[in-house]
Short mmCIF file of C-alpha atoms in Angstrom, two decimals:
data_model
loop_
_atom_site.label_atom_id
_atom_site.label_comp_id
_atom_site.label_asym_id
_atom_site.label_seq_id
_atom_site.Cartn_x
_atom_site.Cartn_y
_atom_site.Cartn_z
CA ILE A 25 -53.77 42.15 -106.92
CA ILE A 26 -52.11 44.78 -109.05
CA PHE A 27 -48.39 45.40 -108.52
CA PHE A 28 -47.20 48.73 -109.96
CA ASP A 29 -43.51 49.20 -110.70
CA GLY A 30 -43.89 52.99 -110.77
CA GLN A 31 -40.55 53.91 -112.34
CA ASN A 32 -40.82 51.14 -114.94
CA LEU A 33 -44.28 52.31 -116.00
CA TYR A 34 -43.10 55.92 -116.25
CA ARG A 35 -39.96 55.10 -118.23
CA ARG A 36 -41.77 52.72 -120.61
CA ALA A 37 -44.48 55.32 -121.30
CA LEU A 38 -41.82 57.97 -121.89
CA ALA A 39 -40.01 55.65 -124.32
CA ALA A 40 -43.24 54.66 -126.10
CA TRP A 41 -44.72 58.13 -126.63
CA GLY A 42 -42.18 60.66 -125.35
CA GLY A 43 -41.31 61.73 -128.88
CA THR A 44 -44.60 63.60 -129.07
CA GLU A 45 -45.20 67.15 -127.90
CA GLU A 46 -47.50 65.93 -125.15
CA GLU A 47 -46.18 67.05 -121.77
CA ARG A 48 -47.99 64.27 -119.91
CA TYR A 49 -45.43 61.71 -121.09
CA PHE A 50 -42.51 63.62 -119.62
CA TYR A 51 -43.56 62.96 -116.03
CA PRO A 52 -45.49 60.07 -114.38
CA SER A 53 -48.97 61.35 -115.19
CA TYR A 54 -50.81 58.04 -114.82
CA ASP A 55 -53.62 57.59 -112.29
CA VAL A 56 -52.72 54.44 -110.35
CA GLU A 57 -56.23 53.56 -109.18
CA LYS A 58 -57.94 54.38 -112.47
CA LEU A 59 -55.40 52.40 -114.51
CA ALA A 60 -55.72 49.46 -112.09
CA HIS A 61 -59.49 49.40 -112.60
CA SER A 62 -59.15 49.68 -116.39
CA LEU A 63 -56.72 46.74 -116.51
CA VAL A 64 -58.84 44.58 -114.21
CA ASN A 65 -61.94 45.35 -116.28
CA ILE A 66 -60.32 43.96 -119.44
CA THR A 67 -61.51 40.57 -118.18
CA PRO A 68 -65.18 40.61 -117.08
CA GLU A 69 -66.11 39.70 -113.50
CA ARG A 70 -62.68 40.39 -112.02
CA ILE A 71 -62.45 42.40 -108.83
CA ILE A 72 -59.47 44.17 -107.31
CA ALA A 73 -58.10 42.41 -104.22
CA GLY A 74 -55.55 45.17 -103.70
CA ILE A 75 -53.33 47.75 -105.35
CA ARG A 76 -49.64 47.91 -104.47
CA PHE A 77 -47.39 50.72 -105.71
CA TYR A 78 -43.59 50.57 -105.59
CA THR A 79 -41.12 53.25 -106.65
CA GLY A 80 -37.66 54.55 -106.00
CA VAL A 81 -37.25 58.09 -104.68
CA PRO A 82 -34.00 60.02 -105.18
CA ASP A 83 -32.06 61.76 -102.43
CA PRO A 84 -33.06 65.45 -102.55
CA ASN A 85 -29.56 66.50 -101.50
CA LEU A 86 -28.02 65.32 -104.79
CA GLY A 87 -29.17 68.30 -106.87
CA LYS A 88 -32.06 70.33 -108.25
CA LYS A 89 -33.34 67.54 -110.51
CA GLU A 90 -33.25 65.00 -107.66
CA LYS A 91 -35.01 67.47 -105.34
CA PHE A 92 -37.77 67.89 -107.93
CA TRP A 93 -38.27 64.12 -108.33
CA HIS A 94 -38.01 63.51 -104.58
CA SER A 95 -40.85 65.98 -104.06
CA PHE A 96 -42.92 64.54 -106.93
CA TRP A 97 -42.68 60.91 -105.81
CA SER A 98 -43.11 61.78 -102.12
CA ASN A 99 -46.30 63.71 -102.91
CA LYS A 100 -47.65 60.90 -105.11
CA LEU A 101 -46.82 58.21 -102.53
CA ARG A 102 -48.48 60.23 -99.76
CA TYR A 103 -51.62 60.68 -101.84
CA LEU A 104 -51.79 56.95 -102.71
CA LYS A 105 -51.21 55.86 -99.12
CA ASN A 106 -54.02 58.15 -97.95
CA ARG A 107 -56.27 56.47 -100.55
CA GLY A 108 -55.53 53.01 -99.11
CA VAL A 109 -53.01 51.90 -101.73
CA ALA A 110 -50.16 49.84 -100.26
CA THR A 111 -46.96 51.73 -101.07
CA TYR A 112 -43.25 50.93 -101.00
CA ARG A 113 -40.59 53.62 -101.15
CA GLY A 114 -37.23 52.44 -102.43
CA ARG A 115 -34.36 54.71 -103.25
CA ILE A 116 -32.57 55.88 -106.35
CA SER A 117 -28.79 55.92 -106.03
CA SER A 118 -26.58 58.80 -107.11
CA SER A 119 -25.90 56.86 -110.34
CA GLY A 120 -29.65 56.77 -111.09
CA GLN A 121 -30.17 53.09 -110.24
CA GLU A 122 -33.34 52.14 -108.41
CA LYS A 123 -32.65 50.10 -105.27
CA GLY A 124 -34.94 47.73 -103.38
CA VAL A 125 -38.04 48.02 -105.54
CA ASP A 126 -37.80 44.86 -107.66
CA VAL A 127 -36.87 42.73 -104.65
CA SER A 128 -39.82 44.12 -102.69
CA ILE A 129 -42.25 43.39 -105.50
CA ALA A 130 -40.90 39.84 -105.86
CA VAL A 131 -41.03 39.16 -102.10
CA ASP A 132 -44.58 40.51 -101.82
CA LEU A 133 -45.71 38.52 -104.86
CA ILE A 134 -44.37 35.29 -103.34
CA ARG A 135 -45.62 36.07 -99.81
CA LEU A 136 -49.12 36.91 -101.04
CA THR A 137 -49.15 33.74 -103.15
CA TYR A 138 -48.24 31.68 -100.09
CA GLU A 139 -50.93 33.47 -98.05
CA GLN A 140 -53.50 32.78 -100.83
CA LYS A 141 -54.44 36.46 -101.12
CA TYR A 142 -55.19 36.54 -104.86
CA GLU A 143 -56.20 34.57 -107.93
CA VAL A 144 -54.79 37.00 -110.50
CA ALA A 145 -51.54 38.96 -110.21
CA ILE A 146 -51.20 41.87 -112.62
CA ILE A 147 -47.66 43.24 -112.65
CA ILE A 148 -47.28 46.62 -114.30
CA SER A 149 -43.75 46.10 -115.56
CA GLN A 150 -41.76 44.65 -118.40
CA ASP A 151 -38.82 43.73 -116.17
CA TRP A 152 -37.57 40.24 -116.91
CA ASP A 153 -35.99 40.06 -113.45
CA PHE A 154 -39.43 39.05 -112.16
CA GLY A 155 -39.34 35.77 -114.13
CA PRO A 156 -37.89 33.66 -111.26
CA ALA A 157 -40.44 35.10 -108.79
CA ILE A 158 -43.26 34.17 -111.19
CA ARG A 159 -41.91 30.61 -111.48
CA LEU A 160 -41.73 30.27 -107.68
CA ALA A 161 -45.22 31.74 -107.21
CA LYS A 162 -46.57 29.23 -109.75
CA GLN A 163 -44.85 26.37 -107.91
CA ILE A 164 -46.32 27.50 -104.57
CA ALA A 165 -49.77 27.70 -106.18
CA ARG A 166 -49.39 24.17 -107.64
CA ASP A 167 -48.38 22.86 -104.22
CA GLN A 168 -51.53 24.50 -102.83
CA GLN A 169 -53.55 22.96 -105.68
CA ARG A 170 -54.49 26.39 -106.99
CA ALA A 171 -54.39 27.77 -110.51
CA LEU A 172 -53.32 31.41 -110.58
CA VAL A 173 -53.16 33.87 -113.46
CA PHE A 174 -50.12 36.13 -113.95
CA GLU A 175 -50.18 39.09 -116.32
CA SER A 176 -47.48 41.57 -117.31
CA CYS A 177 -48.85 44.93 -118.49
CA PHE A 178 -46.68 47.59 -120.06
CA PRO A 179 -46.86 50.65 -122.32
CA TYR A 180 -46.20 49.91 -125.95
CA GLY A 181 -45.88 52.41 -128.77
CA PRO A 182 -43.65 53.67 -131.60
CA GLY A 183 -40.65 54.29 -129.35
CA SER A 184 -40.84 51.01 -127.41
CA GLN A 185 -37.79 48.79 -127.55
CA SER A 186 -39.65 45.55 -126.91
CA ASN A 187 -43.17 44.15 -126.88
CA ARG A 188 -42.18 41.32 -124.53
CA GLY A 189 -43.44 41.14 -120.98
CA ILE A 190 -42.27 39.20 -117.96
CA PRO A 191 -41.50 35.53 -118.73
CA GLY A 192 -44.21 33.16 -117.51
CA THR A 193 -46.98 35.77 -117.73
CA LYS A 194 -49.64 36.75 -120.22
CA TRP A 195 -48.46 39.95 -121.91
CA ILE A 196 -50.85 42.87 -122.14
CA GLU A 197 -49.85 46.01 -123.99
CA ILE A 198 -51.03 49.35 -122.65
CA ASP A 199 -51.61 51.37 -125.80
CA GLN A 200 -51.58 55.15 -125.96
CA ASN A 201 -55.38 55.43 -125.83
CA LEU A 202 -55.61 53.30 -122.68
CA TYR A 203 -52.78 55.23 -121.02
CA ASP A 204 -54.26 58.61 -121.97
CA ALA A 205 -57.70 57.58 -120.67
CA ASN A 206 -56.10 56.94 -117.28
CA CYS A 207 -54.14 60.12 -116.74
CA ASP A 208 -54.16 61.63 -113.27
CA PRO A 209 -55.66 65.14 -113.14
CA ARG A 210 -53.62 65.86 -110.01
CA ASP A 211 -50.18 67.37 -110.49
CA TYR A 212 -47.69 66.19 -107.87
CA ARG A 213 -44.89 68.35 -109.23
CA ASP A 214 -43.57 71.06 -106.93
CA LYS A 215 -43.36 74.25 -108.98
CA ASP A 216 -40.81 75.72 -106.53
CA TYR A 217 -38.10 73.48 -107.98
CA GLY A 218 -38.72 74.67 -111.53
CA PHE A 219 -37.75 71.49 -113.32
#
């Protein structure tokens, strides 16, 4: 199962390559399904048991910028849900902090481990807060006499602050070529908001 932390992926890609003139790094231009398949195919004979996408969405009443991003993320979530991707919509507070997303990813990771729904968990994030959830999922798997694989995938480039993934996982860097090969041709931005 692939767990996408949508905001984390966007912000890490922006940090890694946002210093270029390429517009695609200034908004979340990644294709969720295509990137999921590319990451799964790194290891031969893997199949996707599910794709789960989590992101915070700002309150559109907080300003023009928030209205733009509310529209963008709402459009992207709607598209993904219609494609059969499991989605979770958290919120972004007025101070810009994402709320509910990390907890939801951690709870789903642990629940799906307990339910024996996967053999490999690929978490698209560099967030160290997932470390305790990984440890618990590994303990549950040991109690079930199962050996699971946990991977942390994240953009890495010249502007990245760290090349470290989630503790307790195998770290896989998403380089610029891999990211660019998995850009979404659809544009979820609402031009009416002009941001």
